[in-house]
mmCIF file of C-alpha atoms and ligand atoms in Angstrom:
data_model
loop_
_atom_site.group_PDB
_atom_site.id
_atom_site.type_symbol
_atom_site.label_atom_id
_atom_site.label_comp_id
_atom_site.label_asym_id
_atom_site.label_seq_id
_atom_site.Cartn_x
_atom_site.Cartn_y
_atom_site.Cartn_z
ATOM 1 C CA MET A 327 125.883 40.223 97.823
ATOM 2 C CA PRO A 328 128.433 42.855 98.756
ATOM 3 C CA GLU A 329 127.012 46.375 98.628
ATOM 4 C CA LEU A 330 128.686 49.754 99.193
ATOM 5 C CA PRO A 331 129.721 49.168 102.860
ATOM 6 C CA GLU A 332 131.059 45.679 102.152
ATOM 7 C CA VAL A 333 132.990 46.773 99.057
ATOM 8 C CA GLU A 334 134.379 49.791 100.908
ATOM 9 C CA THR A 335 135.443 47.514 103.767
ATOM 10 C CA VAL A 336 137.267 45.294 101.273
ATOM 11 C CA ARG A 337 138.884 48.377 99.758
ATOM 12 C CA ARG A 338 140.106 49.621 103.127
ATOM 13 C CA GLY A 339 141.556 46.213 103.902
ATOM 14 C CA ILE A 340 143.326 45.629 100.621
ATOM 15 C CA ALA A 341 144.507 49.170 99.747
ATOM 16 C CA PRO A 342 147.509 49.155 102.147
ATOM 17 C CA VAL A 343 148.689 45.849 100.646
ATOM 18 C CA LEU A 344 148.315 46.871 97.004
ATOM 19 C CA GLU A 345 149.155 50.578 96.949
ATOM 20 C CA GLY A 346 152.712 51.241 95.872
ATOM 21 C CA ALA A 347 153.341 47.589 95.022
ATOM 22 C CA SER A 348 154.149 46.159 91.613
ATOM 23 C CA ILE A 349 152.644 42.938 90.312
ATOM 24 C CA GLU A 350 155.384 40.348 89.768
ATOM 25 C CA ARG A 351 153.171 37.433 88.870
ATOM 26 C CA ALA A 352 149.528 37.087 87.958
ATOM 27 C CA LEU A 353 147.603 33.836 87.716
ATOM 28 C CA ILE A 354 144.014 33.814 86.509
ATOM 29 C CA HIS A 355 142.635 30.305 86.934
ATOM 30 C CA ASP A 356 139.073 30.992 85.839
ATOM 31 C CA PRO A 357 138.400 32.262 82.303
ATOM 32 C CA ARG A 358 134.928 33.398 83.402
ATOM 33 C CA LEU A 359 136.496 36.140 85.500
ATOM 34 C CA VAL A 360 137.868 38.053 82.492
ATOM 35 C CA ARG A 361 135.666 36.857 79.675
ATOM 36 C CA PRO A 362 135.560 37.493 76.747
ATOM 37 C CA PHE A 363 139.315 38.017 77.086
ATOM 38 C CA ASP A 364 141.960 35.326 77.324
ATOM 39 C CA PRO A 365 142.987 34.953 80.988
ATOM 40 C CA GLU A 366 146.632 34.495 80.025
ATOM 41 C CA ILE A 367 146.665 37.727 78.057
ATOM 42 C CA VAL A 368 145.037 39.652 80.909
ATOM 43 C CA ALA A 369 147.496 38.124 83.398
ATOM 44 C CA ARG A 370 150.413 39.159 81.165
ATOM 45 C CA GLU A 371 149.040 42.721 81.006
ATOM 46 C CA LEU A 372 148.930 42.882 84.794
ATOM 47 C CA VAL A 373 152.540 41.827 85.315
ATOM 48 C CA GLY A 374 154.813 44.837 85.781
ATOM 49 C CA GLU A 375 151.979 47.204 86.609
ATOM 50 C CA ARG A 376 152.475 49.300 89.745
ATOM 51 C CA VAL A 377 149.395 50.118 91.822
ATOM 52 C CA THR A 378 148.976 53.827 92.500
ATOM 53 C CA ALA A 379 145.593 53.700 94.269
ATOM 54 C CA VAL A 380 142.745 51.403 95.209
ATOM 55 C CA GLN A 381 139.441 53.227 94.992
ATOM 56 C CA ARG A 382 135.748 52.412 95.068
ATOM 57 C CA ARG A 383 132.858 53.693 93.021
ATOM 58 C CA GLY A 384 129.434 52.207 93.750
ATOM 59 C CA LYS A 385 130.053 48.481 94.122
ATOM 60 C CA TYR A 386 133.179 48.528 91.933
ATOM 61 C CA LEU A 387 136.708 48.281 93.250
ATOM 62 C CA ILE A 388 139.139 50.241 91.090
ATOM 63 C CA VAL A 389 142.804 49.297 91.091
ATOM 64 C CA ARG A 390 144.657 52.143 89.383
ATOM 65 C CA PHE A 391 148.070 51.629 87.818
ATOM 66 C CA ASP A 392 150.793 54.117 87.035
ATOM 67 C CA SER A 393 150.460 53.264 83.334
ATOM 68 C CA GLY A 394 147.047 54.999 83.494
ATOM 69 C CA ARG A 395 145.262 51.691 83.109
ATOM 70 C CA ALA A 396 142.841 50.373 85.717
ATOM 71 C CA LEU A 397 141.582 46.989 86.843
ATOM 72 C CA LEU A 398 137.890 47.165 87.639
ATOM 73 C CA ILE A 399 136.760 44.446 90.042
ATOM 74 C CA HIS A 400 133.095 43.659 90.672
ATOM 75 C CA LEU A 401 132.520 41.119 93.437
ATOM 76 C CA ARG A 402 128.887 40.388 92.406
ATOM 77 C CA MET A 403 127.411 37.646 94.628
ATOM 78 C CA THR A 404 130.289 35.989 96.433
ATOM 79 C CA GLY A 405 133.591 37.557 95.343
ATOM 80 C CA SER A 406 136.154 38.476 97.979
ATOM 81 C CA LEU A 407 139.863 39.240 98.304
ATOM 82 C CA ARG A 408 142.345 37.680 100.717
ATOM 83 C CA HIS A 409 145.968 38.497 101.310
ATOM 84 C CA ALA A 410 148.868 36.809 103.029
ATOM 85 C CA ARG A 411 152.647 36.657 102.872
ATOM 86 C CA ARG A 412 154.022 35.037 99.721
ATOM 87 C CA GLY A 413 153.108 31.372 99.652
ATOM 88 C CA ALA A 414 151.081 31.565 102.890
ATOM 89 C CA LEU A 415 147.581 31.709 101.413
ATOM 90 C CA ALA A 416 145.544 28.711 102.469
ATOM 91 C CA ALA A 417 144.752 26.291 99.632
ATOM 92 C CA ASP A 418 141.221 27.069 98.488
ATOM 93 C CA PRO A 419 139.298 25.492 95.597
ATOM 94 C CA HIS A 420 137.367 28.751 95.108
ATOM 95 C CA THR A 421 140.454 30.868 94.355
ATOM 96 C CA ARG A 422 140.015 32.311 90.847
ATOM 97 C CA ALA A 423 143.117 34.498 90.593
ATOM 98 C CA VAL A 424 146.283 35.321 92.524
ATOM 99 C CA LEU A 425 148.485 38.402 92.252
ATOM 100 C CA SER A 426 152.016 38.154 93.661
ATOM 101 C CA LEU A 427 153.408 41.555 94.649
ATOM 102 C CA ASP A 428 156.977 42.806 94.917
ATOM 103 C CA ASN A 429 156.353 43.625 98.615
ATOM 104 C CA GLY A 430 156.191 39.917 99.423
ATOM 105 C CA SER A 431 152.397 39.648 99.568
ATOM 106 C CA ASP A 432 150.005 37.474 97.627
ATOM 107 C CA VAL A 433 146.479 38.710 96.963
ATOM 108 C CA ALA A 434 143.894 36.093 96.074
ATOM 109 C CA TYR A 435 140.505 36.615 94.527
ATOM 110 C CA ARG A 436 138.000 34.027 95.738
ATOM 111 C CA ASP A 437 134.516 33.502 94.354
ATOM 112 C CA VAL A 438 132.211 30.558 95.045
ATOM 113 C CA ARG A 439 129.402 31.443 92.612
ATOM 114 C CA ARG A 440 131.796 32.838 89.952
ATOM 115 C CA PHE A 441 129.706 35.851 88.919
ATOM 116 C CA GLY A 442 132.463 38.354 89.762
ATOM 117 C CA THR A 443 134.362 40.153 87.007
ATOM 118 C CA TRP A 444 137.805 41.645 86.384
ATOM 119 C CA GLU A 445 138.055 44.161 83.570
ATOM 120 C CA MET A 446 141.221 45.893 82.404
ATOM 121 C CA LEU A 447 140.489 49.408 81.167
ATOM 122 C CA GLU A 448 142.846 51.487 79.088
ATOM 123 C CA PRO A 449 143.777 55.056 80.108
ATOM 124 C CA GLY A 450 140.784 57.337 79.631
ATOM 125 C CA GLU A 451 138.225 54.523 79.593
ATOM 126 C CA LEU A 452 137.406 54.471 83.302
ATOM 127 C CA GLY A 453 135.482 57.759 83.593
ATOM 128 C CA PRO A 454 133.081 57.132 80.708
ATOM 129 C CA TYR A 455 132.663 53.470 81.725
ATOM 130 C CA LEU A 456 131.562 54.399 85.230
ATOM 131 C CA SER A 457 129.456 57.423 84.347
ATOM 132 C CA ARG A 458 127.385 55.325 81.910
ATOM 133 C CA ARG A 459 126.569 52.846 84.656
ATOM 134 C CA LEU A 460 126.489 54.743 87.939
ATOM 135 C CA GLY A 461 124.655 57.647 89.523
ATOM 136 C CA PRO A 462 126.233 59.725 92.313
ATOM 137 C CA GLU A 463 127.748 58.333 95.499
ATOM 138 C CA PRO A 464 125.122 58.455 98.262
ATOM 139 C CA LEU A 465 127.734 59.340 100.899
ATOM 140 C CA GLY A 466 129.173 62.115 98.745
ATOM 141 C CA ARG A 467 127.665 65.543 98.263
ATOM 142 C CA LEU A 468 124.279 64.184 97.176
ATOM 143 C CA SER A 469 121.465 66.268 98.670
ATOM 144 C CA ALA A 470 117.859 65.242 99.314
ATOM 145 C CA LYS A 471 116.801 67.573 96.529
ATOM 146 C CA GLN A 472 119.221 65.959 94.059
ATOM 147 C CA LEU A 473 117.934 62.546 95.053
ATOM 148 C CA GLY A 474 114.446 63.876 94.344
ATOM 149 C CA LEU A 475 115.500 65.040 90.888
ATOM 150 C CA ARG A 476 116.875 61.589 90.118
ATOM 151 C CA LEU A 477 113.566 59.975 91.129
ATOM 152 C CA ALA A 478 111.304 62.622 89.565
ATOM 153 C CA GLY A 479 108.839 61.371 86.972
ATOM 154 C CA ARG A 480 109.687 57.716 87.535
ATOM 155 C CA ARG A 481 106.712 55.357 87.782
ATOM 156 C CA ALA A 482 108.810 52.371 88.887
ATOM 157 C CA PRO A 483 108.480 51.062 92.446
ATOM 158 C CA LEU A 484 110.720 53.006 94.821
ATOM 159 C CA LYS A 485 112.628 49.853 95.702
ATOM 160 C CA SER A 486 113.443 49.124 92.038
ATOM 161 C CA ALA A 487 114.519 52.723 91.404
ATOM 162 C CA LEU A 488 116.910 52.573 94.380
ATOM 163 C CA LEU A 489 118.367 49.249 93.207
ATOM 164 C CA ASP A 490 119.047 50.847 89.810
ATOM 165 C CA GLN A 491 122.720 51.850 90.082
ATOM 166 C CA ARG A 492 122.104 54.814 87.764
ATOM 167 C CA THR A 493 119.827 56.448 90.368
ATOM 168 C CA ILE A 494 122.462 56.367 93.095
ATOM 169 C CA ALA A 495 125.406 53.992 93.226
ATOM 170 C CA GLY A 496 126.125 51.250 95.714
ATOM 171 C CA LEU A 497 122.781 50.110 97.119
ATOM 172 C CA GLY A 498 121.570 46.520 96.883
ATOM 173 C CA ASN A 499 118.788 44.472 98.395
ATOM 174 C CA ILE A 500 119.962 44.727 102.012
ATOM 175 C CA TYR A 501 120.552 48.461 102.315
ATOM 176 C CA VAL A 502 117.471 49.385 100.247
ATOM 177 C CA ASP A 503 115.187 47.361 102.539
ATOM 178 C CA GLU A 504 116.901 48.906 105.560
ATOM 179 C CA ALA A 505 116.654 52.465 104.212
ATOM 180 C CA LEU A 506 112.961 52.035 103.340
ATOM 181 C CA TRP A 507 112.241 50.726 106.826
ATOM 182 C CA HIS A 508 114.094 53.629 108.486
ATOM 183 C CA SER A 509 112.214 56.151 106.341
ATOM 184 C CA SER A 510 108.843 54.343 106.816
ATOM 185 C CA LEU A 511 108.325 54.136 103.055
ATOM 186 C CA HIS A 512 106.555 51.253 101.326
ATOM 187 C CA PRO A 513 108.807 49.553 98.739
ATOM 188 C CA LEU A 514 106.030 49.767 96.124
ATOM 189 C CA ARG A 515 105.585 53.541 96.404
ATOM 190 C CA GLU A 516 105.899 55.184 93.008
ATOM 191 C CA ALA A 517 109.519 56.404 92.842
ATOM 192 C CA GLY A 518 108.566 59.821 91.496
ATOM 193 C CA GLY A 519 105.722 60.324 93.975
ATOM 194 C CA LEU A 520 107.539 61.306 97.186
ATOM 195 C CA ASP A 521 107.008 64.720 98.745
ATOM 196 C CA LEU A 522 109.946 66.762 100.000
ATOM 197 C CA GLU A 523 109.624 65.558 103.571
ATOM 198 C CA GLU A 524 109.620 61.926 102.448
ATOM 199 C CA LEU A 525 112.634 62.586 100.227
ATOM 200 C CA ARG A 526 114.509 64.097 103.146
ATOM 201 C CA SER A 527 113.646 61.124 105.288
ATOM 202 C CA LEU A 528 114.759 58.672 102.571
ATOM 203 C CA HIS A 529 117.988 60.596 101.956
ATOM 204 C CA ARG A 530 118.766 60.567 105.671
ATOM 205 C CA ALA A 531 117.921 56.860 105.953
ATOM 206 C CA VAL A 532 120.098 55.847 102.983
ATOM 207 C CA ARG A 533 123.099 57.656 104.436
ATOM 208 C CA ARG A 534 122.406 56.381 107.922
ATOM 209 C CA VAL A 535 122.257 52.691 106.971
ATOM 210 C CA LEU A 536 125.341 52.951 104.752
ATOM 211 C CA ARG A 537 127.339 54.694 107.503
ATOM 212 C CA LEU A 538 126.196 52.092 110.003
ATOM 213 C CA GLY A 539 127.219 49.369 107.541
ATOM 214 C CA LEU A 540 130.676 50.943 107.217
ATOM 215 C CA GLU A 541 131.033 51.217 110.977
ATOM 216 C CA ARG A 542 130.114 47.549 111.364
ATOM 217 C CA GLN A 543 132.473 46.586 108.498
ATOM 218 C CA GLY A 544 129.591 45.305 106.428
ATOM 219 C CA SER A 545 127.287 42.397 106.974
ATOM 220 C CA THR A 546 128.426 38.812 106.931
ATOM 221 C CA LEU A 547 126.075 36.604 104.986
ATOM 222 C CA ARG A 548 127.262 33.538 103.121
ATOM 223 C CA ASP A 549 130.793 34.158 101.911
ATOM 224 C CA TYR A 550 131.591 37.790 102.473
ATOM 225 C CA ALA A 551 134.586 38.587 104.655
ATOM 226 C CA ALA A 552 137.072 41.439 104.804
ATOM 227 C CA PRO A 553 140.523 40.808 103.236
ATOM 228 C CA ASP A 554 142.017 39.842 106.593
ATOM 229 C CA GLY A 555 139.285 37.216 106.985
ATOM 230 C CA ALA A 556 137.361 39.270 109.586
ATOM 231 C CA TYR A 557 133.576 39.268 109.520
ATOM 232 C CA GLY A 558 131.293 42.300 109.629
ATOM 233 C CA THR A 559 128.474 42.671 112.132
ATOM 234 C CA MET A 560 125.924 44.797 110.255
ATOM 235 C CA GLN A 561 123.533 41.815 110.246
ATOM 236 C CA ASP A 562 123.000 42.513 113.970
ATOM 237 C CA GLU A 563 121.594 45.935 113.020
ATOM 238 C CA PHE A 564 119.068 44.717 110.455
ATOM 239 C CA ARG A 565 115.578 46.093 111.004
ATOM 240 C CA ALA A 566 113.937 44.714 107.854
ATOM 241 C CA TYR A 567 116.238 42.585 105.689
ATOM 242 C CA GLY A 568 115.734 38.875 106.305
ATOM 243 C CA ARG A 569 113.378 39.513 109.265
ATOM 244 C CA ASP A 570 110.047 38.511 107.694
ATOM 245 C CA GLY A 571 107.618 37.192 110.308
ATOM 246 C CA GLN A 572 109.554 38.841 113.128
ATOM 247 C CA PRO A 573 108.194 41.855 115.040
ATOM 248 C CA CYS A 574 108.926 45.365 113.771
ATOM 249 C CA HIS A 575 111.398 47.202 116.064
ATOM 250 C CA ARG A 576 109.232 50.327 115.781
ATOM 251 C CA CYS A 577 105.638 49.138 116.128
ATOM 252 C CA GLY A 578 105.752 45.435 116.996
ATOM 253 C CA HIS A 579 103.685 44.366 113.972
ATOM 254 C CA GLY A 580 104.986 41.310 112.082
ATOM 255 C CA LEU A 581 107.189 42.114 109.082
ATOM 256 C CA THR A 582 106.032 40.872 105.681
ATOM 257 C CA ARG A 583 107.976 39.525 102.742
ATOM 258 C CA THR A 584 106.980 40.289 99.188
ATOM 259 C CA VAL A 585 108.717 40.342 95.810
ATOM 260 C CA VAL A 586 109.433 43.653 94.069
ATOM 261 C CA GLY A 587 110.986 43.569 90.617
ATOM 262 C CA GLY A 588 112.040 39.971 91.205
ATOM 263 C CA ARG A 589 113.790 40.735 94.510
ATOM 264 C CA GLY A 590 112.712 39.457 97.910
ATOM 265 C CA THR A 591 111.631 42.448 99.982
ATOM 266 C CA THR A 592 110.846 42.689 103.683
ATOM 267 C CA PHE A 593 108.948 45.605 105.181
ATOM 268 C CA CYS A 594 106.497 46.515 107.948
ATOM 269 C CA PRO A 595 102.951 46.699 106.560
ATOM 270 C CA SER A 596 101.896 48.775 109.555
ATOM 271 C CA CYS A 597 104.472 51.578 109.649
ATOM 272 C CA GLN A 598 105.459 51.468 105.940
ATOM 273 C CA PRO A 599 101.910 51.786 104.566
ATOM 274 C CA LEU A 600 101.035 52.171 100.897
ATOM 275 C CA PRO A 601 98.945 55.375 100.565
ATOM 276 C CA ARG A 602 95.676 54.971 98.657
HETATM 277 ZN ZN1 LIG B 1008 106.333 48.735 112.076
#
Protein backbone atom coordinates (compact mmCIF):
# COMPACT_ATOMS: atom_id res chain seq x y z
CA MET A 1 0.00 0.00 0.00
CA PRO A 2 1.37 3.42 -0.86
CA GLU A 3 2.88 5.18 2.14
CA LEU A 4 4.38 8.68 2.47
CA PRO A 5 7.27 8.20 -0.04
CA GLU A 6 5.02 6.56 -2.64
CA VAL A 7 2.29 9.19 -2.30
CA GLU A 8 4.85 11.99 -2.44
CA THR A 9 6.36 10.42 -5.57
CA VAL A 10 2.90 10.37 -7.16
CA ARG A 11 2.41 13.99 -6.14
CA ARG A 12 5.70 15.07 -7.69
CA GLY A 13 4.81 13.28 -10.90
CA ILE A 14 1.29 14.58 -11.27
CA ALA A 15 1.64 18.15 -9.93
CA PRO A 16 3.23 19.59 -13.11
CA VAL A 17 0.37 18.13 -15.19
CA LEU A 18 -2.45 19.35 -12.95
CA GLU A 19 -1.23 22.67 -11.57
CA GLY A 20 -2.62 25.62 -13.47
CA ALA A 21 -4.92 23.44 -15.57
CA SER A 22 -8.70 23.51 -15.62
CA ILE A 23 -10.83 20.39 -15.72
CA GLU A 24 -12.84 20.28 -18.95
CA ARG A 25 -14.36 16.85 -18.50
CA ALA A 26 -14.62 14.46 -15.60
CA LEU A 27 -15.73 10.84 -15.81
CA ILE A 28 -16.14 8.78 -12.66
CA HIS A 29 -16.85 5.19 -13.67
CA ASP A 30 -16.89 3.66 -10.20
CA PRO A 31 -19.47 4.85 -7.65
CA ARG A 32 -17.37 3.30 -4.86
CA LEU A 33 -14.72 5.96 -5.38
CA VAL A 34 -16.96 8.83 -4.22
CA ARG A 35 -19.55 7.06 -2.12
CA PRO A 36 -21.92 8.02 -0.56
CA PHE A 37 -22.13 10.73 -3.23
CA ASP A 38 -23.46 10.34 -6.75
CA PRO A 39 -20.49 10.02 -9.14
CA GLU A 40 -22.23 12.16 -11.75
CA ILE A 41 -22.77 14.98 -9.28
CA VAL A 42 -19.14 14.86 -8.13
CA ALA A 43 -17.95 14.81 -11.76
CA ARG A 44 -20.12 17.85 -12.53
CA GLU A 45 -18.63 19.68 -9.53
CA LEU A 46 -15.13 19.03 -10.82
CA VAL A 47 -15.75 20.42 -14.30
CA GLY A 48 -14.60 24.03 -14.57
CA GLU A 49 -12.40 23.86 -11.50
CA ARG A 50 -8.86 25.16 -11.96
CA VAL A 51 -6.08 23.44 -10.02
CA THR A 52 -3.96 25.83 -7.98
CA ALA A 53 -1.77 23.27 -6.19
CA VAL A 54 -1.26 19.56 -5.65
CA GLN A 55 -0.12 18.88 -2.11
CA ARG A 56 0.33 15.92 0.20
CA ARG A 57 -0.47 15.43 3.84
CA GLY A 58 0.27 12.01 5.33
CA LYS A 59 -0.95 9.54 2.73
CA TYR A 60 -3.51 11.96 1.26
CA LEU A 61 -3.08 13.76 -2.03
CA ILE A 62 -4.74 17.18 -1.97
CA VAL A 63 -5.80 18.79 -5.23
CA ARG A 64 -6.60 22.42 -4.43
CA PHE A 65 -8.86 24.49 -6.66
CA ASP A 66 -9.13 28.22 -7.07
CA SER A 67 -12.73 28.07 -5.84
CA GLY A 68 -11.27 27.18 -2.41
CA ARG A 69 -12.55 23.64 -2.70
CA ALA A 70 -10.25 20.62 -2.60
CA LEU A 71 -10.30 17.08 -3.90
CA LEU A 72 -8.80 14.72 -1.35
CA ILE A 73 -7.47 11.51 -2.89
CA HIS A 74 -6.50 8.49 -0.80
CA LEU A 75 -4.88 5.69 -2.80
CA ARG A 76 -5.40 3.04 -0.07
CA MET A 77 -4.17 -0.37 -1.29
CA THR A 78 -3.73 -0.13 -5.04
CA GLY A 79 -4.74 3.34 -6.25
CA SER A 80 -2.49 5.16 -8.70
CA LEU A 81 -2.61 8.02 -11.20
CA ARG A 82 -1.50 7.97 -14.83
CA HIS A 83 -1.34 10.76 -17.35
CA ALA A 84 -1.00 11.01 -21.09
CA ARG A 85 -1.92 13.32 -23.95
CA ARG A 86 -5.65 13.56 -24.63
CA GLY A 87 -6.95 10.24 -25.88
CA ALA A 88 -3.57 8.50 -25.51
CA LEU A 89 -4.18 6.67 -22.23
CA ALA A 90 -3.99 2.93 -22.72
CA ALA A 91 -7.33 1.14 -22.32
CA ASP A 92 -7.39 -0.30 -18.81
CA PRO A 93 -10.25 -2.16 -17.10
CA HIS A 94 -9.06 -0.84 -13.71
CA THR A 95 -9.52 2.85 -14.60
CA ARG A 96 -12.04 4.31 -12.14
CA ALA A 97 -12.02 7.96 -13.20
CA VAL A 98 -10.56 10.22 -15.88
CA LEU A 99 -10.04 13.98 -15.78
CA SER A 100 -9.53 15.77 -19.10
CA LEU A 101 -7.60 19.02 -18.71
CA ASP A 102 -7.55 22.17 -20.82
CA ASN A 103 -3.78 21.69 -21.35
CA GLY A 104 -4.45 18.66 -23.52
CA SER A 105 -3.70 16.03 -20.88
CA ASP A 106 -5.83 13.24 -19.50
CA VAL A 107 -5.28 12.06 -15.93
CA ALA A 108 -6.60 8.63 -15.05
CA TYR A 109 -7.15 7.16 -11.63
CA ARG A 110 -6.58 3.41 -11.60
CA ASP A 111 -7.37 1.06 -8.74
CA VAL A 112 -7.44 -2.73 -8.85
CA ARG A 113 -8.76 -3.39 -5.33
CA ARG A 114 -11.08 -0.33 -5.35
CA PHE A 115 -10.45 0.80 -1.76
CA GLY A 116 -9.25 4.27 -2.82
CA THR A 117 -11.41 7.34 -2.21
CA TRP A 118 -12.05 10.76 -3.75
CA GLU A 119 -13.67 13.33 -1.50
CA MET A 120 -14.66 16.85 -2.50
CA LEU A 121 -14.28 19.26 0.41
CA GLU A 122 -15.80 22.71 0.56
CA PRO A 123 -13.68 25.79 1.38
CA GLY A 124 -12.66 25.69 5.03
CA GLU A 125 -13.30 21.97 5.46
CA LEU A 126 -9.81 20.72 4.61
CA GLY A 127 -7.91 21.91 7.70
CA PRO A 128 -10.30 20.46 10.29
CA TYR A 129 -10.72 17.26 8.24
CA LEU A 130 -6.99 16.60 8.21
CA SER A 131 -6.21 17.70 11.75
CA ARG A 132 -8.83 15.27 13.13
CA ARG A 133 -7.15 12.38 11.35
CA LEU A 134 -3.44 13.14 11.15
CA GLY A 135 -0.54 13.86 13.47
CA PRO A 136 2.48 15.90 12.32
CA GLU A 137 4.53 15.22 9.20
CA PRO A 138 7.57 13.13 10.17
CA LEU A 139 9.80 14.95 7.66
CA GLY A 140 8.65 18.35 8.90
CA ARG A 141 9.82 20.06 12.06
CA LEU A 142 8.96 17.10 14.29
CA SER A 143 11.65 16.61 16.94
CA ALA A 144 12.52 13.43 18.85
CA LYS A 145 11.11 15.04 21.97
CA GLN A 146 7.79 15.82 20.25
CA LEU A 147 7.62 12.25 19.00
CA GLY A 148 8.16 11.18 22.60
CA LEU A 149 5.29 13.37 23.77
CA ARG A 150 3.00 11.79 21.19
CA LEU A 151 3.92 8.29 22.42
CA ALA A 152 3.96 9.14 26.14
CA GLY A 153 1.61 7.13 28.32
CA ARG A 154 0.54 4.81 25.51
CA ARG A 155 0.42 1.11 26.38
CA ALA A 156 -0.13 -0.01 22.78
CA PRO A 157 2.64 -1.87 20.95
CA LEU A 158 5.11 0.56 19.39
CA LYS A 159 4.32 -0.76 15.93
CA SER A 160 0.58 -0.11 16.34
CA ALA A 161 1.19 3.40 17.71
CA LEU A 162 3.36 4.24 14.68
CA LEU A 163 0.74 2.89 12.26
CA ASP A 164 -1.84 5.15 13.92
CA GLN A 165 -1.90 8.18 11.60
CA ARG A 166 -2.74 10.45 14.55
CA THR A 167 0.68 9.75 16.12
CA ILE A 168 2.61 10.85 13.05
CA ALA A 169 1.25 10.90 9.52
CA GLY A 170 2.30 8.83 6.54
CA LEU A 171 3.77 5.59 7.90
CA GLY A 172 2.40 2.18 6.97
CA ASN A 173 3.51 -1.41 7.38
CA ILE A 174 6.65 -1.15 5.23
CA TYR A 175 8.25 1.97 6.67
CA VAL A 176 7.32 1.10 10.28
CA ASP A 177 9.05 -2.29 10.02
CA GLU A 178 12.04 -0.61 8.40
CA ALA A 179 12.25 2.16 11.01
CA LEU A 180 12.00 -0.34 13.89
CA TRP A 181 14.78 -2.43 12.38
CA HIS A 182 17.04 0.61 11.90
CA SER A 183 16.44 1.72 15.49
CA SER A 184 16.81 -1.86 16.87
CA LEU A 185 13.43 -1.64 18.60
CA HIS A 186 11.10 -4.61 19.06
CA PRO A 187 7.68 -3.97 17.46
CA LEU A 188 5.93 -5.08 20.67
CA ARG A 189 7.72 -2.58 22.92
CA GLU A 190 5.23 -0.51 24.88
CA ALA A 191 4.86 2.73 22.88
CA GLY A 192 5.14 4.94 25.94
CA GLY A 193 8.12 3.06 27.39
CA LEU A 194 11.05 4.34 25.31
CA ASP A 195 13.87 6.28 26.93
CA LEU A 196 15.23 9.44 25.34
CA GLU A 197 18.06 7.66 23.55
CA GLU A 198 15.64 5.14 22.04
CA LEU A 199 13.32 7.96 20.99
CA ARG A 200 16.18 9.74 19.27
CA SER A 201 17.13 6.56 17.49
CA LEU A 202 13.52 5.93 16.39
CA HIS A 203 13.09 9.53 15.24
CA ARG A 204 16.29 9.31 13.20
CA ALA A 205 15.27 5.93 11.74
CA VAL A 206 11.78 7.11 10.71
CA ARG A 207 13.22 10.09 8.87
CA ARG A 208 16.01 8.04 7.36
CA VAL A 209 13.76 5.36 5.86
CA LEU A 210 11.27 7.92 4.54
CA ARG A 211 14.04 9.98 2.91
CA LEU A 212 15.51 6.83 1.41
CA GLY A 213 12.04 5.90 0.14
CA LEU A 214 11.70 9.33 -1.49
CA GLU A 215 15.13 9.05 -3.07
CA ARG A 216 14.24 5.65 -4.49
CA GLN A 217 10.83 6.95 -5.67
CA GLY A 218 9.02 4.55 -3.39
CA SER A 219 8.83 0.81 -3.43
CA THR A 220 7.19 -1.16 -6.19
CA LEU A 221 5.03 -3.94 -4.86
CA ARG A 222 1.94 -5.14 -6.67
CA ASP A 223 0.42 -2.21 -8.52
CA TYR A 224 2.17 0.91 -7.39
CA ALA A 225 3.88 3.00 -10.05
CA ALA A 226 4.64 6.69 -10.45
CA PRO A 227 2.32 8.69 -12.77
CA ASP A 228 4.70 8.28 -15.71
CA GLY A 229 4.56 4.51 -15.21
CA ALA A 230 8.07 4.35 -13.68
CA TYR A 231 8.73 1.96 -10.81
CA GLY A 232 10.43 2.77 -7.52
CA THR A 233 13.37 0.80 -6.17
CA MET A 234 12.98 1.13 -2.39
CA GLN A 235 12.28 -2.62 -2.19
CA ASP A 236 16.01 -3.13 -2.86
CA GLU A 237 16.74 -1.27 0.40
CA PHE A 238 14.43 -3.30 2.63
CA ARG A 239 16.13 -4.58 5.77
CA ALA A 240 13.06 -6.07 7.49
CA TYR A 241 9.85 -5.80 5.46
CA GLY A 242 9.07 -9.03 3.61
CA ARG A 243 12.44 -10.59 4.57
CA ASP A 244 11.27 -13.16 7.14
CA GLY A 245 13.58 -16.18 7.25
CA GLN A 246 16.39 -14.24 5.59
CA PRO A 247 19.54 -13.20 7.48
CA CYS A 248 19.61 -9.86 9.30
CA HIS A 249 21.92 -7.34 7.55
CA ARG A 250 23.28 -6.31 10.95
CA CYS A 251 23.82 -9.55 12.88
CA GLY A 252 23.15 -12.42 10.47
CA HIS A 253 20.40 -13.96 12.62
CA GLY A 254 17.27 -15.08 10.74
CA LEU A 255 14.45 -12.52 10.68
CA THR A 256 11.13 -13.55 12.20
CA ARG A 257 7.58 -12.78 11.16
CA THR A 258 4.86 -12.17 13.69
CA VAL A 259 1.50 -10.40 13.72
CA VAL A 260 1.07 -7.13 15.63
CA GLY A 261 -2.38 -5.57 15.76
CA GLY A 262 -3.43 -7.71 12.81
CA ARG A 263 -0.49 -6.65 10.63
CA GLY A 264 2.29 -8.93 9.44
CA THR A 265 5.52 -7.75 11.05
CA THR A 266 9.11 -8.76 10.34
CA PHE A 267 11.94 -8.06 12.74
CA CYS A 268 15.26 -9.44 14.00
CA PRO A 269 14.75 -11.29 17.29
CA SER A 270 18.46 -10.96 18.04
CA CYS A 271 19.13 -7.24 17.57
CA GLN A 272 15.55 -6.00 18.21
CA PRO A 273 15.11 -7.75 21.57
CA LEU A 274 12.12 -7.33 23.86
CA PRO A 275 13.45 -6.19 27.27
CA ARG A 276 12.19 -8.20 30.24
ZN1 LIG B 1 19.87 -8.65 13.71
